Short mmCIF file of C-alpha atoms (C1' of nucleotides) in Angstrom, two decimals:
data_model
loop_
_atom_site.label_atom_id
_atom_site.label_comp_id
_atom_site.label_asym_id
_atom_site.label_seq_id
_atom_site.Cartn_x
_atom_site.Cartn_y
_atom_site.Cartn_z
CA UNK A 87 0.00 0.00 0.00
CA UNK A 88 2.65 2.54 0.44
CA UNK A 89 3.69 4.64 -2.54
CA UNK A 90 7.33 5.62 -3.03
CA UNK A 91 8.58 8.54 -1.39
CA UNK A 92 7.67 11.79 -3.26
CA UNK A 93 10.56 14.34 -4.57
CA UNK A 94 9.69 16.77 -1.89
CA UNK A 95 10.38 14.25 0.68
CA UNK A 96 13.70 12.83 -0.10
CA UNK A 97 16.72 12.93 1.86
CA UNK A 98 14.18 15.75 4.28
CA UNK A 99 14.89 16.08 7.77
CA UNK A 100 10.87 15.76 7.65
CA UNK A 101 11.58 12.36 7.58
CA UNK A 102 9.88 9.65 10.53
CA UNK A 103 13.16 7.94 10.50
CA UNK A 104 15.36 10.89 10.60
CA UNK A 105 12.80 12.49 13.58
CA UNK A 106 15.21 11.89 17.03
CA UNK A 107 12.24 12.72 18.93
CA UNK A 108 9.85 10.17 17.78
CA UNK A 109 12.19 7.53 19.45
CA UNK A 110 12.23 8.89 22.60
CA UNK A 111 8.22 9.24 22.33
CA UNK A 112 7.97 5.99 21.54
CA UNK A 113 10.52 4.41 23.85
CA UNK A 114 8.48 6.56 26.51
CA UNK A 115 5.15 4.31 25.85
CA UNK A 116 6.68 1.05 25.71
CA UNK A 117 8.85 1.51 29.18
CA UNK A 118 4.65 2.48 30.29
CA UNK A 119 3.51 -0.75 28.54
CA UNK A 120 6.20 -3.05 30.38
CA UNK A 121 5.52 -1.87 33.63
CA UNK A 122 2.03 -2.25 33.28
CA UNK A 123 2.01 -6.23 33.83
CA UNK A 124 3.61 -5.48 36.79
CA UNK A 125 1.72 -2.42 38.10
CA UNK A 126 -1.73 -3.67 37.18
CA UNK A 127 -0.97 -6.50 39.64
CA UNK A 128 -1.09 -4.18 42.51
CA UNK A 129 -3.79 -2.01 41.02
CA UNK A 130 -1.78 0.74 39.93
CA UNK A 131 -0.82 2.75 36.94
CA UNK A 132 2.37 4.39 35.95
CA UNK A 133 1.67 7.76 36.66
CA UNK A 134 0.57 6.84 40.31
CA UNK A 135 3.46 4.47 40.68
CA UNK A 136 5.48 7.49 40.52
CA UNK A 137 3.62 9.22 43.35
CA UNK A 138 4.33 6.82 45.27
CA UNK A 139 7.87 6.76 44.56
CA UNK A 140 8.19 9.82 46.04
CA UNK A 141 6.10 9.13 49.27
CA UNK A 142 7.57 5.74 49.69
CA UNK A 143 10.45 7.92 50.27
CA UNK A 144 9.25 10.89 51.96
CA UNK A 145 5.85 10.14 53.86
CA UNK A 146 4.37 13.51 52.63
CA UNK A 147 4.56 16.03 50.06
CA UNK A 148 2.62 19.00 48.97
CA UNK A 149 0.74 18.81 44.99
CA UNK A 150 3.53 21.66 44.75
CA UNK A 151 6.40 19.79 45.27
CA UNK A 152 5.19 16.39 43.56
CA UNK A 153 4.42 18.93 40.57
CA UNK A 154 8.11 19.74 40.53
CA UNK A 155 9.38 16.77 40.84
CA UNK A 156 7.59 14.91 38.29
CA UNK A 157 6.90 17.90 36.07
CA UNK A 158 3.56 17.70 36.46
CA UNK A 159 0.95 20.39 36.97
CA UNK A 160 -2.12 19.97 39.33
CA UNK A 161 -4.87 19.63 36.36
CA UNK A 162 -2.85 16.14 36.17
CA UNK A 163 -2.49 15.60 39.56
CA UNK A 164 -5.81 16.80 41.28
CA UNK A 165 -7.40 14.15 40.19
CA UNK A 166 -5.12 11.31 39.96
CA UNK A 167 -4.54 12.02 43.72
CA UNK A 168 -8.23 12.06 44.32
CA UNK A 169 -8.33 8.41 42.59
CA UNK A 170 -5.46 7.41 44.73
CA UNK A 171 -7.16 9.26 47.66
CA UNK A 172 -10.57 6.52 46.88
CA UNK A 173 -8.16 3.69 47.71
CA UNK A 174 -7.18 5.12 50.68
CA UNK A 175 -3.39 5.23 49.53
CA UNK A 176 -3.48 8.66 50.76
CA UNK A 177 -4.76 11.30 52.29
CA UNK A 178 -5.41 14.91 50.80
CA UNK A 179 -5.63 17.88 53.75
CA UNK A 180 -4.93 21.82 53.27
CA UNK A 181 -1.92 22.39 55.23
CA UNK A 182 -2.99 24.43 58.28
CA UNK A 183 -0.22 27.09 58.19
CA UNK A 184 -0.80 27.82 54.61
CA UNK A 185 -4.28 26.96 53.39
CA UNK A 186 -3.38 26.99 49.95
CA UNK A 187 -1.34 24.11 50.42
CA UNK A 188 -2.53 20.61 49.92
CA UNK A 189 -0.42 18.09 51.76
CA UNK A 190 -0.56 14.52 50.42
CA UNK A 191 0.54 12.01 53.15
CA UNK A 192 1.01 8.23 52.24
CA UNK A 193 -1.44 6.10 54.46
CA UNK A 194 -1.12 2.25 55.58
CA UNK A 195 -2.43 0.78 52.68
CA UNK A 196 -0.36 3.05 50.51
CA UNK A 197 2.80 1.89 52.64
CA UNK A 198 1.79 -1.62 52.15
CA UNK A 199 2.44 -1.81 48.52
CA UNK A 200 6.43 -0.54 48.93
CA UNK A 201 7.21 -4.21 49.74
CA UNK A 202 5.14 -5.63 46.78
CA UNK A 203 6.82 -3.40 44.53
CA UNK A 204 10.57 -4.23 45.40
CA UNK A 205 11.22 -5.93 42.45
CA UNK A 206 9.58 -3.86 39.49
CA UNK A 207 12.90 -1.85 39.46
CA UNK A 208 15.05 -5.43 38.63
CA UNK A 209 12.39 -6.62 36.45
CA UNK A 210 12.39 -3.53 34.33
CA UNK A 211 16.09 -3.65 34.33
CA UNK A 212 16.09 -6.94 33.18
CA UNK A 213 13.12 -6.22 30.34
CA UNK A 214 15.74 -3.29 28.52
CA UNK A 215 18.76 -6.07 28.42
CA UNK A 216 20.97 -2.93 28.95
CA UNK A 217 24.54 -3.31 30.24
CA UNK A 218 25.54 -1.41 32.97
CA UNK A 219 27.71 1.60 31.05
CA UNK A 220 24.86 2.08 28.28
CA UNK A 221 22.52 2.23 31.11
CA UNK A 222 24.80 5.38 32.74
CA UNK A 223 24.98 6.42 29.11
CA UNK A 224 21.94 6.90 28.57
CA UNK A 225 21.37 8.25 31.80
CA UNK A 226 23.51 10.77 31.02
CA UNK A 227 22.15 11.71 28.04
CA UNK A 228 19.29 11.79 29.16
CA UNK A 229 19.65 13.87 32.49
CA UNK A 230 21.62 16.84 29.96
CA UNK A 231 18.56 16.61 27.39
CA UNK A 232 16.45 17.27 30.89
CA UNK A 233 17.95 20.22 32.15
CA UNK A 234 17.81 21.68 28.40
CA UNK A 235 14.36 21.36 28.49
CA UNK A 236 12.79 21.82 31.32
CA UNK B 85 18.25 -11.33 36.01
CA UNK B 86 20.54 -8.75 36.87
CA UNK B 87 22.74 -8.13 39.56
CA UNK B 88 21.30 -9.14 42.85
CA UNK B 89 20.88 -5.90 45.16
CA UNK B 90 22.48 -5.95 48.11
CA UNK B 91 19.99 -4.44 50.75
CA UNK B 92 21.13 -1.05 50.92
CA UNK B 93 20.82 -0.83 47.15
CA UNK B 94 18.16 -2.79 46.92
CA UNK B 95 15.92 0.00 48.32
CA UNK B 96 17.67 2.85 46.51
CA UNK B 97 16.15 1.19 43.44
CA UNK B 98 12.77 2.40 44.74
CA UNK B 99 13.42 6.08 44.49
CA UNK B 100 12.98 8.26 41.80
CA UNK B 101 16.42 10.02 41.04
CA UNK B 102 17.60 6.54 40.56
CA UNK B 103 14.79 5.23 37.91
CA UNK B 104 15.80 5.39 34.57
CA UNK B 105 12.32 4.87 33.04
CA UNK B 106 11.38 8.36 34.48
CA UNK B 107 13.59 10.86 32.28
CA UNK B 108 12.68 8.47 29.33
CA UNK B 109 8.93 9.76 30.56
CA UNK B 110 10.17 13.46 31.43
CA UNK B 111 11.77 13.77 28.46
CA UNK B 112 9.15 12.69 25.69
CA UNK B 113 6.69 15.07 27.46
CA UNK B 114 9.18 17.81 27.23
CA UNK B 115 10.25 17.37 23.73
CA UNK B 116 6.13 17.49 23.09
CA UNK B 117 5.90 20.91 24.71
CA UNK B 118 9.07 22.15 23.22
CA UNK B 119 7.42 21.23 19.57
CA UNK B 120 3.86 23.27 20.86
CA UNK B 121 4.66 26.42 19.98
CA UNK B 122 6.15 25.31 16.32
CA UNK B 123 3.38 23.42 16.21
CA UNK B 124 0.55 25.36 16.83
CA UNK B 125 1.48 28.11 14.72
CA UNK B 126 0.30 25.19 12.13
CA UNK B 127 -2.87 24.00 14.30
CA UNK B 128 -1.53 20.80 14.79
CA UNK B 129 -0.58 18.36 17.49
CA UNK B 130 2.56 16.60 17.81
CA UNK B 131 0.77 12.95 17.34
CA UNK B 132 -0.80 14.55 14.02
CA UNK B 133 2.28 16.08 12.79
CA UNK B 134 3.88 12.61 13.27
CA UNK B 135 1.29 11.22 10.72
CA UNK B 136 1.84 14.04 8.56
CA UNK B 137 5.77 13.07 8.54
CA UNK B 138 4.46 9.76 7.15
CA UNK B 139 2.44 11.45 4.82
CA UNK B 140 3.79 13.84 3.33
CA UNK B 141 6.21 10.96 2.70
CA UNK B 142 4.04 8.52 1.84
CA UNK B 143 0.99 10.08 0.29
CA UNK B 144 -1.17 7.69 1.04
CA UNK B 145 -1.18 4.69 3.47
CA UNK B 146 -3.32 2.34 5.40
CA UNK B 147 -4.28 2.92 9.05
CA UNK B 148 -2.79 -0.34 9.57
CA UNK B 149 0.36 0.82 8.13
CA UNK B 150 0.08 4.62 10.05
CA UNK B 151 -0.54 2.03 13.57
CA UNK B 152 2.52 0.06 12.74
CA UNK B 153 5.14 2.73 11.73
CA UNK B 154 3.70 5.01 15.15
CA UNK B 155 3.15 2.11 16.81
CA UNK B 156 -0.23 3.58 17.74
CA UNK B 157 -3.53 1.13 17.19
CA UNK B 158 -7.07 2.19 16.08
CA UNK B 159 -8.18 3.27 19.31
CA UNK B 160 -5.77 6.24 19.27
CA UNK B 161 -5.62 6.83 15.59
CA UNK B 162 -9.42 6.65 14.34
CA UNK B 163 -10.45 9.66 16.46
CA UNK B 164 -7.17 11.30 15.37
CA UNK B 165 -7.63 10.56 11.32
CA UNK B 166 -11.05 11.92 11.72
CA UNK B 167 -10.16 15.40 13.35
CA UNK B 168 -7.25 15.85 10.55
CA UNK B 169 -10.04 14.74 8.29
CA UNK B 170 -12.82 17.72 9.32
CA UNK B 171 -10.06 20.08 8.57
CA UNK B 172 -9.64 18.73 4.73
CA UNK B 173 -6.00 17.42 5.06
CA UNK B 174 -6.43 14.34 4.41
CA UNK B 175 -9.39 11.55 3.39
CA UNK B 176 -10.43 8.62 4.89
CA UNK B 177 -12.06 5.92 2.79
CA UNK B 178 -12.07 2.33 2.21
CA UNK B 179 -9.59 -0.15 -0.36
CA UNK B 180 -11.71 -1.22 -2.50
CA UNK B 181 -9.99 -4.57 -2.91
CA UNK B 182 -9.98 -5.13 0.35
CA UNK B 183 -13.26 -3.19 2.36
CA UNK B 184 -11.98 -4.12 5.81
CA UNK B 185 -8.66 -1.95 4.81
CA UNK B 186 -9.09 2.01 5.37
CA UNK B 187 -6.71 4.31 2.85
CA UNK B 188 -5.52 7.54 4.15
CA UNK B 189 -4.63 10.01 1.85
CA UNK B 190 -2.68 13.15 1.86
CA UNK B 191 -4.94 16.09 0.57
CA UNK B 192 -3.74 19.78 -1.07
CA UNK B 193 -4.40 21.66 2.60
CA UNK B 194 -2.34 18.57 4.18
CA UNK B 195 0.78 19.21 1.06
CA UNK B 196 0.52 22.73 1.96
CA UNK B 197 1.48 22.48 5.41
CA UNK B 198 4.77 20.50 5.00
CA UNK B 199 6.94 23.57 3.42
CA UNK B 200 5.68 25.65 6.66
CA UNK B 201 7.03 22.41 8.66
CA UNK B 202 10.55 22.61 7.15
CA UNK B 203 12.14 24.61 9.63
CA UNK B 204 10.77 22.94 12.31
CA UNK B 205 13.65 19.30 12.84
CA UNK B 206 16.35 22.40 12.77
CA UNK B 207 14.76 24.53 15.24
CA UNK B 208 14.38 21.39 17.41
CA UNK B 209 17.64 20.67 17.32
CA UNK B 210 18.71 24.32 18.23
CA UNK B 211 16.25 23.58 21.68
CA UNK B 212 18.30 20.28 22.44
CA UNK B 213 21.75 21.87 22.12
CA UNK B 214 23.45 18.58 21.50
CA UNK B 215 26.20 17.92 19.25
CA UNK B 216 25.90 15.44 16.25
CA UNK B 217 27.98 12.46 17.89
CA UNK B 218 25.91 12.87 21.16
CA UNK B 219 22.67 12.48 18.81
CA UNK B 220 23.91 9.71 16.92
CA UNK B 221 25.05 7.76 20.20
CA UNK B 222 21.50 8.88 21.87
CA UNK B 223 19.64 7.30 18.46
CA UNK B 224 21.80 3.96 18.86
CA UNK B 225 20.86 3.65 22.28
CA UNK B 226 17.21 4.66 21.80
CA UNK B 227 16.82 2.43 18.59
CA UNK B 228 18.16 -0.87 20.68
CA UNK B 229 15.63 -0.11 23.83
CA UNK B 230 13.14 0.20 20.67
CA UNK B 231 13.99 -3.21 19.28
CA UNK B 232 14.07 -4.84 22.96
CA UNK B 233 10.54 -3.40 23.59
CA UNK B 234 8.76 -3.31 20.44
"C1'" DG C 120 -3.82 48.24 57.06
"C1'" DA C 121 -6.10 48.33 52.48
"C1'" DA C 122 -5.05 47.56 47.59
"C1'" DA C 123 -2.33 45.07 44.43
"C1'" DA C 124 0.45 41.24 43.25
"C1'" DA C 125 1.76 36.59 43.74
"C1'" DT C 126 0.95 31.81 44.85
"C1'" DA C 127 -1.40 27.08 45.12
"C1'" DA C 128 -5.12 24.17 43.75
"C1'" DA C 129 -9.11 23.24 41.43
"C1'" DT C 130 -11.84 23.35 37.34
"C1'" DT C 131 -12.92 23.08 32.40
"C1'" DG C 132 -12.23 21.48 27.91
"C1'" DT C 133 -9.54 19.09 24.31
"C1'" DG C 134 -6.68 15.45 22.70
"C1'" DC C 135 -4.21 11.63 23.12
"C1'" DA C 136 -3.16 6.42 24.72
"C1'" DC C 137 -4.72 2.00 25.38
"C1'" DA C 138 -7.36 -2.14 27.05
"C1'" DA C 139 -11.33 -4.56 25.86
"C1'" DT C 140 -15.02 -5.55 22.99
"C1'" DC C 141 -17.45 -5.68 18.69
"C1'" DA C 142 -18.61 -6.13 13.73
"C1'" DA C 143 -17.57 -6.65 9.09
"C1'" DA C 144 -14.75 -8.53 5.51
"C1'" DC C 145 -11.68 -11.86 4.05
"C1'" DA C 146 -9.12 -16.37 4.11
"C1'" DT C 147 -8.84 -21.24 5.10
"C1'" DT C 148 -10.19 -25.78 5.14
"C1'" DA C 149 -12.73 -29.74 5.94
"C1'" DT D 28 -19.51 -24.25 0.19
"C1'" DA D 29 -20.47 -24.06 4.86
"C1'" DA D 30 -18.10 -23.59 9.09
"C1'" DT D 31 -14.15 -21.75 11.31
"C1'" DG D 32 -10.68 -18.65 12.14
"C1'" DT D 33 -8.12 -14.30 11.07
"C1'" DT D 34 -7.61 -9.53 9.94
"C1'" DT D 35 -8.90 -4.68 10.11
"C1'" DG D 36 -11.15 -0.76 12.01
"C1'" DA D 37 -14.46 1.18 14.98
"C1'" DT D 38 -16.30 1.77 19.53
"C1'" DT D 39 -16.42 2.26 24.56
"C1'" DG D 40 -14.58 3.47 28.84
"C1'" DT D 41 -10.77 4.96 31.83
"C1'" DG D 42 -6.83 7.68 32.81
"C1'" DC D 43 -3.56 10.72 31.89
"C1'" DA D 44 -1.47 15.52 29.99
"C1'" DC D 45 -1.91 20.21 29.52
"C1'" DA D 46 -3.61 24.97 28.28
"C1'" DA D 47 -6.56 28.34 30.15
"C1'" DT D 48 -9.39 30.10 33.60
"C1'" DT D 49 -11.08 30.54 38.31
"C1'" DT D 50 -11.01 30.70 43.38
"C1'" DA D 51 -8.98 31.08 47.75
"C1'" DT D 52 -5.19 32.43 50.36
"C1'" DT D 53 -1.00 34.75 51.39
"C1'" DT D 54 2.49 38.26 50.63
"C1'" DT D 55 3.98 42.69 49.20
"C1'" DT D 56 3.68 47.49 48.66
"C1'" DC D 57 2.28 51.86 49.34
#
DNA sequence: GAAAAATAAATTGTGCACAATCAAACATTA
DNA sequence: TAATGTTTGATTGTGCACAATTTATTTTTC
């Protein structure tokens, strides 16, 4: 069905194969559709599984500071935390000193899932079949592409 | 499987600074926003100017063939096709020889817009401020995660 | 200390993504 | 050729993303 390139086309940078940034688009929803074997087993999505990256770590966090570190504004994350707030993962309160604040603070159940999800990191590691210096490579890379965009 | 952890690394795994899926999903959302402005000057969206890539490539193709080289199915691209159909770039209509086969097809609006897209891979690659042996080492990388996922 | 500016979430509306299901057309084979 | 299975899109429902606007609260400035 497809009809050889046309004139205007050849040799373009307007090309799908000579597009850098379709790769990384594309890498970005398969890494989503491998963990989501995984993360569907505990009820979870990727987006949230990132949340609770962060509170696994740090208990509690304003929608402020989640926003900045997962560069994510609060039209995303109002009502993904409200979802996770249904499961009683966490809880959503203004923060008394500064009631513009929302403070999200992980709660039992939301705790309970760390140890269930100790081995998605390894398993995800082992899905890429990435050696250990393209891995900080890439890492690389990618951090310096980060910090020029964001 | 990988490395086994030892404990203390083990849990380190679970944080986010040390994730590598996460700029992979930082990134892609970036390089969308970076493309918004060029884009909208051009009322499209980044998934839509990824068909047109195709297209104006291509000229015509299958939705079959659009969902493989995106590696997007019907469920995303349908809705898409139609909304870049209402606006007369392109037509949707079935093979003939084969009725279960839908033929997209590049129309004059749709051939207009690709010489107002020609600056847009080189203005890109101004944003990411990388040099041509860090691209070509990124692309390697990215195209192997590609393969391992795909 | 009142008016103006800044900040933090929430809301609204649009457009992806994708799993799951369905229906129609085509291919295969017994 | 009738029954079975496969292929291709469309549809439905859920959950992000994000721009733009709104509301409530706090801070700043005069």
């Amino acid at each position: 069905m497809a009809t050889p390139p046309t004139p205007s086309a050849k040799n373009s940078l307007l090309k799908l194969e000579n597009q850098l940034c379709f790769p990384f688009y594309a890498v970005s929803r398969l890494l989503t559709k491998a963990y989501q074997p995984l993360l569907q087993a505990l009820d979870l999505t990727y987006p949230q599984y990132l949340v609770f990256l962060l509170l696994w770590e740090h208990e509690q966090l304003t929608v402020k500071e989640l926003g900045e570190k997962l560069l994510l504004d609060s039209g995303t994350l109002t009502p993904l935390l409200k979802r996770m707030e249904q499961k009683q993962w966490l809880s959503r309160r203004r923060d008394p000193r500064d009631e513009r604040s929302v403070i999200i603070a992980l709660l039992p159940a939301g705790r309970a899932l760390e140890a269930r999800a100790d081995q998605i990191p390894l398993l995800m590691l082992d899905k890429m079949q990435m050696s250990e210096g393209e891995i900080t490579a890439l890492r690389t890379h990618l951090t310096h592409l980060l910090t020029q965009l964001a």
